[in-house]
Every structure is written in structure tokens, then in C-alpha cells.
Coordinates of C-alpha atoms and ligand atoms in Angstrom, one line a residue:
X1252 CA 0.0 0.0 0.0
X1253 CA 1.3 3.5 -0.8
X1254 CA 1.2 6.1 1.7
X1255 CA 2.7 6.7 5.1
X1256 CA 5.9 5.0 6.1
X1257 CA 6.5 2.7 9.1
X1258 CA 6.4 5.9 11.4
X1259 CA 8.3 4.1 14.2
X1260 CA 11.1 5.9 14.5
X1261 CA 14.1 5.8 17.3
X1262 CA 15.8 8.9 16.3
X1263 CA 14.3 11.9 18.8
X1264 CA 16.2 14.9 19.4
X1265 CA 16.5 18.4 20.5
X1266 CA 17.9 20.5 17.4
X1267 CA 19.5 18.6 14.5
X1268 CA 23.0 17.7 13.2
X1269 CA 26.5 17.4 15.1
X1270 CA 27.1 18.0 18.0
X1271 CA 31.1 18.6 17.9
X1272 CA 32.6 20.5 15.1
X1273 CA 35.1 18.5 12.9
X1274 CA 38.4 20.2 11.4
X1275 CA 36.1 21.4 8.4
X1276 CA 33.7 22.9 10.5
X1277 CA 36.3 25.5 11.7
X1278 CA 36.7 26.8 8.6
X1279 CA 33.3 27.1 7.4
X1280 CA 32.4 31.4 7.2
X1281 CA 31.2 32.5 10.9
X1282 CA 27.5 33.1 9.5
X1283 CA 27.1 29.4 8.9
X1284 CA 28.8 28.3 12.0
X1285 CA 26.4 30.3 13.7
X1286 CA 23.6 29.4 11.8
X1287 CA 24.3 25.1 12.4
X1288 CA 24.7 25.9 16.1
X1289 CA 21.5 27.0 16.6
X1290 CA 19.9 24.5 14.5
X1291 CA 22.2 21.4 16.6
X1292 CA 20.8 22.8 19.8
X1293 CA 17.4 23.6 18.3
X1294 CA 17.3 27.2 20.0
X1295 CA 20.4 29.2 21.3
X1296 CA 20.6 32.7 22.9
X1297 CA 23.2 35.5 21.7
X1298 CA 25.3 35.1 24.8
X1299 CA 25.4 31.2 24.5
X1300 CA 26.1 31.6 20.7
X1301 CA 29.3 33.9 21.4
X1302 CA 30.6 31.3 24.1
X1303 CA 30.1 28.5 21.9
X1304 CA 32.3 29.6 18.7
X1305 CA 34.5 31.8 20.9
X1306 CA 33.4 34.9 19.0
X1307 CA 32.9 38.4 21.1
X1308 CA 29.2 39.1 22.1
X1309 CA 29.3 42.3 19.3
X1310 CA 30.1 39.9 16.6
X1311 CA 27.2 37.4 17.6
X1312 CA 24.6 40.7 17.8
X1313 CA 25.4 41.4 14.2
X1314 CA 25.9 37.9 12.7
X1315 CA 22.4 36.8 14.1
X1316 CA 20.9 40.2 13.1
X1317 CA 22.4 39.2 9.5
X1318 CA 20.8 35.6 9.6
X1319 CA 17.6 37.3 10.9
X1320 CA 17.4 39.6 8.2
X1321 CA 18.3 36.6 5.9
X1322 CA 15.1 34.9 6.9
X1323 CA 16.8 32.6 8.6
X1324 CA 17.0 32.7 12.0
X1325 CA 13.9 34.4 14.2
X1326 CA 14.0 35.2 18.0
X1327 CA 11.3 32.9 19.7
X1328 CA 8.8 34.2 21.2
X1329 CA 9.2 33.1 24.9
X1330 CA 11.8 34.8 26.7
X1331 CA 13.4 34.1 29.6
X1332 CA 15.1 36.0 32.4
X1333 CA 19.0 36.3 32.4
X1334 CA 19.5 35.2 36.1
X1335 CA 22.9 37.0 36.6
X1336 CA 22.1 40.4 34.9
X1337 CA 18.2 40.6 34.6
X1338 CA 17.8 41.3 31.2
X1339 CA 15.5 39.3 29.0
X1340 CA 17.6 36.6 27.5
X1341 CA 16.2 36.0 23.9
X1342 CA 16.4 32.5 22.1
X1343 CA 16.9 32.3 18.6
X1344 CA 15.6 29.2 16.1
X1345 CA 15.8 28.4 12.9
X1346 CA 13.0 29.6 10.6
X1347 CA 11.6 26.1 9.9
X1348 CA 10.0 27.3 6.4
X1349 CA 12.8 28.8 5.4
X1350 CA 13.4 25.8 2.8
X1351 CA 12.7 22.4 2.8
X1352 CA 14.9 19.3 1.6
X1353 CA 13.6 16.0 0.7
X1354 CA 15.5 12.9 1.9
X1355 CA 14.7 9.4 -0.2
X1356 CA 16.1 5.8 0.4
X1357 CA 15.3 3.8 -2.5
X1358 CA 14.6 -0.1 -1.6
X1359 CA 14.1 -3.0 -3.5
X1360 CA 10.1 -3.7 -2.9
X1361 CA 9.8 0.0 -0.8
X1362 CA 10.6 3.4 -1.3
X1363 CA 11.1 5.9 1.3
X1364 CA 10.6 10.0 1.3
X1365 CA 11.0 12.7 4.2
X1366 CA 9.8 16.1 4.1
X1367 CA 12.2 17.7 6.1
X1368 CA 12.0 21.7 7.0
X1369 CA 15.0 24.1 7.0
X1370 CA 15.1 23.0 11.3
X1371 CA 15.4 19.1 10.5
X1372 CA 12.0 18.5 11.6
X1373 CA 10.2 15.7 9.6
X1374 CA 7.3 17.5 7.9
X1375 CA 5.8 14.7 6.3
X1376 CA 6.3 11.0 5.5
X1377 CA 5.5 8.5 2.3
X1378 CA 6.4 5.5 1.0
X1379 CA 5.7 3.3 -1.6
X1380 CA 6.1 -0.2 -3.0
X1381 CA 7.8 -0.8 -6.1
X1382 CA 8.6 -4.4 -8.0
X1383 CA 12.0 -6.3 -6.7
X1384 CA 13.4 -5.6 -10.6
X1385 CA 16.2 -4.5 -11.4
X1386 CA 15.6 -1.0 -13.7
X1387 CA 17.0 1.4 -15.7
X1388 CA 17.8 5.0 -14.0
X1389 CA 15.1 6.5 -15.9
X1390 CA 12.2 4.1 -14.8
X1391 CA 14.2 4.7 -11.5
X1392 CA 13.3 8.5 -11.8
X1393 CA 9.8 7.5 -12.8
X1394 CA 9.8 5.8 -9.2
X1395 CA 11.5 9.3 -7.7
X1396 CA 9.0 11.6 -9.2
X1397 CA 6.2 9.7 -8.2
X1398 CA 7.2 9.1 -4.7
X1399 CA 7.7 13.0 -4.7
X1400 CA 5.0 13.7 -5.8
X1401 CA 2.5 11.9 -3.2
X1402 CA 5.4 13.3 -0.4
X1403 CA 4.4 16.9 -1.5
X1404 CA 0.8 16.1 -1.9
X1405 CA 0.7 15.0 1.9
X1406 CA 2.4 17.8 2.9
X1407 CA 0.4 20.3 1.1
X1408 CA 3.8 21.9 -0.5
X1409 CA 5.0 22.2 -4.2
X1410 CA 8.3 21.1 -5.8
X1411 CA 8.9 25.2 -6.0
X1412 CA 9.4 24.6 -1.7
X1413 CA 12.6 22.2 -2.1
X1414 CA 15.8 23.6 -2.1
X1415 CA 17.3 20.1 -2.4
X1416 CA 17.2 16.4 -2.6
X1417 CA 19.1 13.8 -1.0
X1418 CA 18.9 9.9 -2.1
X1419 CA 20.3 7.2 -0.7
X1420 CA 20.6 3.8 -2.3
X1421 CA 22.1 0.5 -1.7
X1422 CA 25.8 0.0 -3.7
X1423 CA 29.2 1.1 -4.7
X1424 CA 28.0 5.2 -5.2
X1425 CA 30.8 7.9 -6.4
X1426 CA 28.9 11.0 -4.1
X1427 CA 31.5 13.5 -5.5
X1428 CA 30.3 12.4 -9.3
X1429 CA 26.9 11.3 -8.5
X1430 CA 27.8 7.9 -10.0
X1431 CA 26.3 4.7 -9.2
X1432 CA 29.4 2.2 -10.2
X1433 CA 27.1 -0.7 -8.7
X1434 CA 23.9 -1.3 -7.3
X1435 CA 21.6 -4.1 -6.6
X1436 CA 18.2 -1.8 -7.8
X1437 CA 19.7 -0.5 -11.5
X1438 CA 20.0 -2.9 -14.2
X1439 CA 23.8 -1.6 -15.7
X1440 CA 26.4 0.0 -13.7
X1441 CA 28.4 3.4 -13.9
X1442 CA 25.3 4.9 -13.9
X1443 CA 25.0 9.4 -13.9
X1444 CA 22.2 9.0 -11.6
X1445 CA 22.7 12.1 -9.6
X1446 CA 23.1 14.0 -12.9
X1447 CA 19.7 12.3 -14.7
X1448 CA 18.4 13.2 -11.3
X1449 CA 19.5 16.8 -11.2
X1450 CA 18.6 17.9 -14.7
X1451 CA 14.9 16.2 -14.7
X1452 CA 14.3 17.5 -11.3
X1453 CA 16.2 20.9 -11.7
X1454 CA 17.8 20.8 -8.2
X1455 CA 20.4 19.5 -6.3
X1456 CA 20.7 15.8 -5.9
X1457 CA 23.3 14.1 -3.9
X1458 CA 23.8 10.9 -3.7
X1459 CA 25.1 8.6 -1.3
X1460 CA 25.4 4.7 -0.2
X1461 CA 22.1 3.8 1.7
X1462 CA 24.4 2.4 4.7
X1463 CA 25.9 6.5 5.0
X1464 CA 22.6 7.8 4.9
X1465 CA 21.8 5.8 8.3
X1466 CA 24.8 7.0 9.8
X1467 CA 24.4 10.8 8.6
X1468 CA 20.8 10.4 10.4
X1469 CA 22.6 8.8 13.4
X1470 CA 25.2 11.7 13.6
X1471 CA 22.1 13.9 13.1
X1472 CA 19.5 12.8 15.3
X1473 CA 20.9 9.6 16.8
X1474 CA 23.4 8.2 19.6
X1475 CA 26.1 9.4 17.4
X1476 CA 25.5 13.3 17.3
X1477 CA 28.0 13.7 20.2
X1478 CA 30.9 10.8 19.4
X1479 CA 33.7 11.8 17.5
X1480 CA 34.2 8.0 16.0
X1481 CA 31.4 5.2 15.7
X1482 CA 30.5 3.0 13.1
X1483 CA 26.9 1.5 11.9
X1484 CA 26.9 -2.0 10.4
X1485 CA 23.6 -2.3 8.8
X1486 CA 22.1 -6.1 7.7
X1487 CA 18.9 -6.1 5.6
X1488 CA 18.9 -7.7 1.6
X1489 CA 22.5 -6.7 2.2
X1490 CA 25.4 -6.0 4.5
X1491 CA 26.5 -2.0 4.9
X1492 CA 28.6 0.3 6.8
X1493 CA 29.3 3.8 8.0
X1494 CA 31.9 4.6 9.8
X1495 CA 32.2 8.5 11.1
X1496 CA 36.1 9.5 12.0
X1497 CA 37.2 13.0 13.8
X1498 CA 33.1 14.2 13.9
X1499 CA 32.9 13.3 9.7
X1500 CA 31.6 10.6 7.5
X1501 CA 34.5 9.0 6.5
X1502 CA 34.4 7.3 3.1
X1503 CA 37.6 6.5 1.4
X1504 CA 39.2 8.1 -1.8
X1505 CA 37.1 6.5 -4.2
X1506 CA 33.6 6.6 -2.5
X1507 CA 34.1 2.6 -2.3
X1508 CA 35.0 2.1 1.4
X1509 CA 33.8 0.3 4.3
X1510 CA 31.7 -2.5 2.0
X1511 CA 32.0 -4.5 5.1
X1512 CA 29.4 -6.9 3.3
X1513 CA 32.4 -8.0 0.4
X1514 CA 35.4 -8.4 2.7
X1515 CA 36.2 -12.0 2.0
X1516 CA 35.1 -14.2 5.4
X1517 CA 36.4 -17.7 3.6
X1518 CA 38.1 -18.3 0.8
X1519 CA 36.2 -19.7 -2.2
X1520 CA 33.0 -19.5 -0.1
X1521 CA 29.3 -19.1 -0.6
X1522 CA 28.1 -17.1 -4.0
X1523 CA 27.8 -13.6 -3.1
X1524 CA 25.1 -11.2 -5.2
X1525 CA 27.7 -9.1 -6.4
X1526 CA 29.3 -12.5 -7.8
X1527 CA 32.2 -13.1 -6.1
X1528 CA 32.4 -15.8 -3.4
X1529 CA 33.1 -15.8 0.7
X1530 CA 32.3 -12.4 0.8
X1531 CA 30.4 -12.1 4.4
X1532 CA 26.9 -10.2 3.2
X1533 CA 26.8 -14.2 1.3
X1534 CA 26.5 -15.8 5.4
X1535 CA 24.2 -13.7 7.2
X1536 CA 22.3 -10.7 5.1
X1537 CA 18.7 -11.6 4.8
X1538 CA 19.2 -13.5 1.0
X1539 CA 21.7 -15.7 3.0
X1540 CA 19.3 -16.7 5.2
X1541 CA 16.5 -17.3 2.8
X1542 CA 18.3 -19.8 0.9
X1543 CA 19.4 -21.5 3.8
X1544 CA 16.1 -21.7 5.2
X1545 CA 14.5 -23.1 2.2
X1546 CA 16.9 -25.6 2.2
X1547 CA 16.4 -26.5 5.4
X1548 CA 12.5 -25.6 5.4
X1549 CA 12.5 -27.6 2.3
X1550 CA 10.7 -24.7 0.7
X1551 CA 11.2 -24.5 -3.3
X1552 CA 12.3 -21.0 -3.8
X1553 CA 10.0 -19.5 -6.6
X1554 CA 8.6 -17.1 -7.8
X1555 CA 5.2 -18.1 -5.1
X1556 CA 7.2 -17.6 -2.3
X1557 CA 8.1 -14.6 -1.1
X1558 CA 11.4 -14.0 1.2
X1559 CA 10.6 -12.7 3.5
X1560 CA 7.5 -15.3 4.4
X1561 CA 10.6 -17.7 4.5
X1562 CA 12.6 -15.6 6.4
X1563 CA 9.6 -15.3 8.9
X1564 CA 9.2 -18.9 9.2
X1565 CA 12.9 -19.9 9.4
X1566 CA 12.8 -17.3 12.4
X1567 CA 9.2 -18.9 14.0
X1568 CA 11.0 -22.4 13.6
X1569 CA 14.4 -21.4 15.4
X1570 CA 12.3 -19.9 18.2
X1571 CA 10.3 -23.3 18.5
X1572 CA 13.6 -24.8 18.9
X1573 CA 13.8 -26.6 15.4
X1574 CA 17.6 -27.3 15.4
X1575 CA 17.9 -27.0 11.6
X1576 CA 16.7 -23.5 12.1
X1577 CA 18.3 -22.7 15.1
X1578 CA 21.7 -23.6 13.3
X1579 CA 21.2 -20.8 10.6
X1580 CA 21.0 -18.3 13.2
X1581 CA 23.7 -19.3 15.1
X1582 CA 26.1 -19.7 12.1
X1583 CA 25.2 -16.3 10.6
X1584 CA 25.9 -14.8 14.3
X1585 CA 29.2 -16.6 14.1
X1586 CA 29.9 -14.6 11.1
X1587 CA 28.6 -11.3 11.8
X1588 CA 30.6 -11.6 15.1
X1589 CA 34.3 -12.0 12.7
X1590 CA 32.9 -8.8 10.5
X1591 CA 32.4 -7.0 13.8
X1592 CA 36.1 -8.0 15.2
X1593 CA 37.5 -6.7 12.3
X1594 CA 36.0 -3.5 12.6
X1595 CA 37.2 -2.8 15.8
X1596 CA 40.7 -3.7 15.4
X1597 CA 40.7 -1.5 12.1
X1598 CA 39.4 1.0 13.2
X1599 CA 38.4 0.9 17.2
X1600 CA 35.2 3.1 17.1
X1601 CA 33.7 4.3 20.7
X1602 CA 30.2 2.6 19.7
X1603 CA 29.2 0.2 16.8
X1604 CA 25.4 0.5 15.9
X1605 CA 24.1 -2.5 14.7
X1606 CA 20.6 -2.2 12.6
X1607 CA 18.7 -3.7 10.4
X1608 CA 14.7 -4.4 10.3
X1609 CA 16.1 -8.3 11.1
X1610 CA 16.8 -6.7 14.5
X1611 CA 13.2 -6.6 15.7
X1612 CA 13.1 -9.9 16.4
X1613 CA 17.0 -11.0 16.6
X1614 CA 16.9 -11.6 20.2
X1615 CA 18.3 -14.7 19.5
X1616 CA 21.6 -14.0 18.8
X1617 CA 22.6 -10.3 20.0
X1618 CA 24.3 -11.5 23.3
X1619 CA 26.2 -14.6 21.9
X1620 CA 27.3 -12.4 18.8
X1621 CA 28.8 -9.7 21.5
X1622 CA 30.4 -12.9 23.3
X1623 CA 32.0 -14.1 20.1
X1624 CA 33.0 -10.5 18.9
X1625 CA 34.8 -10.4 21.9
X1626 CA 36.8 -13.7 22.2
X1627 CA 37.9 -12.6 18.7
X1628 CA 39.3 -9.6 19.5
X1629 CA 42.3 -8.7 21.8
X1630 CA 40.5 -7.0 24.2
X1631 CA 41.8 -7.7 27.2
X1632 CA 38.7 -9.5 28.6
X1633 CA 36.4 -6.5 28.3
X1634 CA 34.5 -5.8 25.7
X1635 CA 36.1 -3.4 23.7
X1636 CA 33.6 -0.8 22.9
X1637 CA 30.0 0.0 23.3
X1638 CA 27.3 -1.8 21.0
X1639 CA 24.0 -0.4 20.9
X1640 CA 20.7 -2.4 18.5
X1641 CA 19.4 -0.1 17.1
X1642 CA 16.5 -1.6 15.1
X1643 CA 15.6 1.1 12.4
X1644 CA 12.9 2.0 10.1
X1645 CA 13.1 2.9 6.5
X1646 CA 12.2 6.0 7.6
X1647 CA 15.5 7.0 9.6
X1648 CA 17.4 5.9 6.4
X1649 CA 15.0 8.6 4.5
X1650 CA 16.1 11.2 7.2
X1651 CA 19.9 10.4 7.3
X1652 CA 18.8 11.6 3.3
X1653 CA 17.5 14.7 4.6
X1654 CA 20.3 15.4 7.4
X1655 CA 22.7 15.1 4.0
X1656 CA 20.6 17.5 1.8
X1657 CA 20.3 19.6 4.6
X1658 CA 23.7 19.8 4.5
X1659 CA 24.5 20.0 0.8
X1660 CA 22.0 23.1 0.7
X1661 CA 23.2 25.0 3.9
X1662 CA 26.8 24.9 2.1
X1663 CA 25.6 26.1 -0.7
X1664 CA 23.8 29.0 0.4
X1665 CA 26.4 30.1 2.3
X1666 CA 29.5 29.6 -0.1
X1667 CA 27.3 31.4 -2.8
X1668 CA 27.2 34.4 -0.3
X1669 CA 30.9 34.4 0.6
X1670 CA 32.1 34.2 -3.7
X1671 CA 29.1 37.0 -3.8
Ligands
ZN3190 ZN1 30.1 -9.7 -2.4

């Protein structure tokens, strides 16, 4: 059914976007460092704005009275009494209409849209379910528009609203180029997609990998918005990453990092989709599990039945103690516990998120995985850093798309004023 997404969503916060400032940051013009302050701590008073970026209290008056003008910031309309002084202490906030972004996650079977305002806030929600093919980028677009279109629709806005557009899709995706080299949803590869997307939509599109889109809405809105290093392992109908380093998304020189779900777990191993074999995302992402299951189920995989029925069952069995089942499970926990291992000892993050919609009803193997993750790393009996489930909806993935065209639009605006 088309319409509202799964609205269950884990990512609730005061103000939007990070919470520390990475080397970047510091040299981004004032006027934008002041503006993303306010909007990270979702309302900010002159004094606390100087303090903050280290800025005298004259040069906060007149930035904000800049942004102000700009339409961009507003003073709220409760105020509050300075307790040391007397004096009225006035908040600023972002103006929320001051633009909106939309933020999409493109799925195969369900596409996901945020309406987010110039604040962060989620305006409005929609999804929609699409067929498991494979396409070509322009029936991909056709996909896009319409989803857009029923977004807007809810919200009661027009495409003359959106300052930008931020999509996130499973694969090997070039963001600087807007290339998709590989995914599992477009039928060729080195595909223009952010360029097909940009001229028929006449905005900005940027494009990411789906798995950076969750940790963008993690760094956003999430348990990583004050870490300066954590990583997200997603496992769905594939196996992803994001890894944030020093406060920023860190992703490699050739936009092809972190595929956590093709490092190689066993040589000559199980048939992976992206056809190379004993690549881990072939043991324990959802596909993995299906055709085990039916295998063990003794289920005929066809077109009648569906995965995720399989999936369901092969879960319902293992619960129910059916050793066959419970054997899948445990083996795939083996395995994600050696991808996790080798995260931290490459890269030793503060927290590892683990998600994935299989996490709603993994309880089966989250603390033996943790166990195993931890006899396999030199850790000196402790585990070495924090893990947190984080079982998320399509829709965080759409707002990780929002946080990024957010993002992309905010530099924009303000580079466009510092060349002008
Ligand atoms: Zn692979």
C-alpha cells in the first residue's frame, strides 16, 4: 500500500546535526557556524552563541541580526530572564520554512521520502512499494518523481518549496560524481544518476550509499550526534557500513569504502550477489538466510514464495527450537561476530550501531554475537567498545537523506554568499 511510512522511528532529538565540530567545520564562514549551532541545539541565545564559537558578544549581535534579516533565524517568542544580569535573554531558532529538503532511500520492494524543513524537523512522510526488478535509471526517476509527488501532496507543498534532494541507495555510489558504479536496484552500472536526477528535477541531488545515509541520520539525530568516532553495520537484503572518523563521514578516496558486506570471510566460499564468493553479506544478510532456510525448510524458492514469508518462518522455527533453524542463526551470528572484530581492530570506534529491520526480532543472537566478537578480539577480557541495536525504520534511512541534503543546501547558500 502507498502512503505513510512505518512511522516508528528511534531517532528523537532536541535540534538537529552534530554536536562537535570537525576540522572542516572550523573553517566554514562564521555566519554558517552560527547558523548550524542554533539549528544542533534547536534554539540558542546570543550570549550562549558567542561562548560556543569563541566569537565576542558584538560579533554574535550582528551575525544573528544578518541571519535574521536573511530569513533565517527568528527570536522565539518566549523569553526568559538572564539570572545574573536581569535582562531578558532571547532564544533564537531556525526559521523552519525557510526551505525544505527531501531525503529518499530507494529499496528494493519499498521506497522511502522525508519532508524535512529548513530545522530538520520531519514535515511529512510517504512510501511506496515498487517491484524487486532490477531498472534502468530512468524508470528509476519515474519511481523518484512519483514518490515526490505523493510526499508533497501529503504535505500540502510544491516542488517550488525544495531547495534540495538527498537519495540514498544501496551499492558502490561515487557522491562527488553522482555515479552509481554498482547497485543491486539499476540494471547496468556506472550509472549518472545524480546528474539524470538533477537535470529532470532541476535541483540539487546528492547521492550517497544507503548504509551513510543511516549514519548521517545517526550523527544527526541519533546516539552518534556527540561521538567523534562510531560506526553503523547495517544487515537487511545486504550487508553495509558507516563509519564516522574525527566528527565526519569518512568514506575512502574512491567513494568505495567500508563495503563490510564484500570483505572476504572464507576463501572460495558461498556465492555472493555481487558474484564473487566468501564475501560475508553471502552468510548472514537476509538472502543468506532465505536460501538456507528453504533448504532446510524444504521450501522451493519461486517465484510463489516470497522471502521474506521464509525468512519469517525460518525465524518462527528457530524460536520453537527446530535445530535445523536454530543452526542458521547461530552460524550467521558466528559470522557477523568476525565482520564485527574486524571493525574494531581496524578502526576501534567508541560505539558500533548494529541495525537492520532483522533486528526486531533477533533476540536470539545479539548477546552470543557480542560474546564471540569479543573472544575474537584482543580485548583484554572486556568488551572493547559500546554496542548499541538499534533496530531502524526505512524511515531514519529517509532522514539520514535529509540530514545530508540539509547539508549539501546549507553549504551552498552560504559559499554562494561568501564568492558573492
Ligand atoms: Zn560480495
Amino acid at each position: 500500500m502507498d502512503g505513510e511510512a512505518d512511522s516508528t522511528t528511534i531517532l528523537v532529538s532536541d535540534g538537529c546535526g552534530p554536536l562537535l565540530v570537525d576540522t572542516l567545520g572550523q573553517l566554514k564562514p562564521l555566519r554558517q557556524r552560527v547558523f548550524e549551532y542554533v539549528r544542533a541545539q534547536s534554539s540558542a541565545a546570543r550570549s550562549d552563541i558567542s561562548r560556543a564559537l569563541e566569537i565576542s558578544p558584538g560579533s554574535a549581535t550582528t551575525l544573528t541580526a544578518d541571519l535574521i534579516r536573511a530569513g533565517l533565524l527568528r527570536e522565539m517568542a518566549e523569553t526568559e530572564r538572564d539570572q545574573t544580569r536581569g535582562r531578558p535573554r532571547v532564544a533564537l531558532e531556525i526559521v523552519p520554512d525557510a526551505g525544505f529538503v527531501i531525503g529518499i532511500k530507494l529499496g528494493d520492494g519499498v521506497h522511502t521520502a522525508v519532508l524535512a524543513d529548513f530545522s530538520g524537523a520531519m514535515v511529512s512522510n510517504a512510501s511506496m512499494t515498487v517491484s524487486r526488478a532490477v531498472r534502468p535509471v530512468t524508470q528509476m526517476l519515474d519511481d523518484v518523481e512519483a514518490l515526490m509527488t505523493l510526499l508533497l501532496e501529503k504535505a500540502g507543498r510544491g516542488m517550488e518549496h525544495v531547495r534540495g534532494i538527498g537519495i540514498g541507495m544501496a551499492g558502490l555510489i561515487d557522491h562527488t560524481h553522482g555515479l552509481v558504479r554498482w547497485s543491486p536496484l539499476l540494471e547496468a552500472r556506472d550509472q549518472p544518476f545524480g546528474a539524470a536526477a538533477e537535470t529532470r528535477f532541476a535541483r540539487p541531488v546528492v547521492l550517497e550509499n544507503d548504509a551513510n545515509m543511516l549514519t548521517l541520520a545517526e550523527l544527526w539525530f541519533g546516539s552518534g550526534r556527540a561521538k567523534s568516532d562510531f560506526a553503523v553495520v547495517t544487515i537487511e537484503n545486504g550487508v553495509g557500513m558507516g563509519l564516522v572518523l574525527n566528527n565526519e563521514l569518512y568514506r575512502g578516496s574512491f567513494g568505495m569504502g567500508l563495503e563490510l558486506g564484500h570483505t572476504k570471510v572464507q576463501m572460495e566460499g558461498a556465492l555472493c550477489r555481487c558474484g564473487q564468493r566468501g564475501c560475508l553479506e553471502a552468510y548472514i544478510s537476509d538472502y543468506a538466510l532465505v536460501r538456507e532456510g528453504a533448504t532446510a525448510l524444504n521450501l522451493s524458492l519461486d517465484q510463489n514464495v516470497n522471502a521474506r514469508a521464509v525468512l519469517e518462518t525460518l525465524f518462527k522455527e528457530a524460536s520453537a527450537g527446530n535445530p535445523a533453524a536454530e543452526k542458521i542463526f547461530k552460524r550467521a551470528g558466528r559470522f557477523l561476530a568476525l565482520g564485527l572484530s574486524n571493525v574494531v581492530h581496524l578502526f576501534d570506534p567508541a560505539l558500533i550501531i548494529l541495525s537492520g529491520k532483522r533486528m526486531t526480532y533477533d533476540f536470539m543472537y545479539a548477546g552470543e554475537v557480542l560474546t564471540d566478537v569479543q573472544q575474537l578480539t584482543l580485548s583484554r577480557g572486556q568488551m572493547p567498545c559500546q554496542v548499541e541495536i538499534h533496530p531502524h525504520a526505512d524511515l531514519d534511512w529517509a532522514r539520514g537523506a535529509t540530514a545530508r541534503a540539509l547539508a549539501q543546501v546549507t553549504d551552498m547558500m552560504f559559499t554562494a554568499e561568501a564568492a558573492g
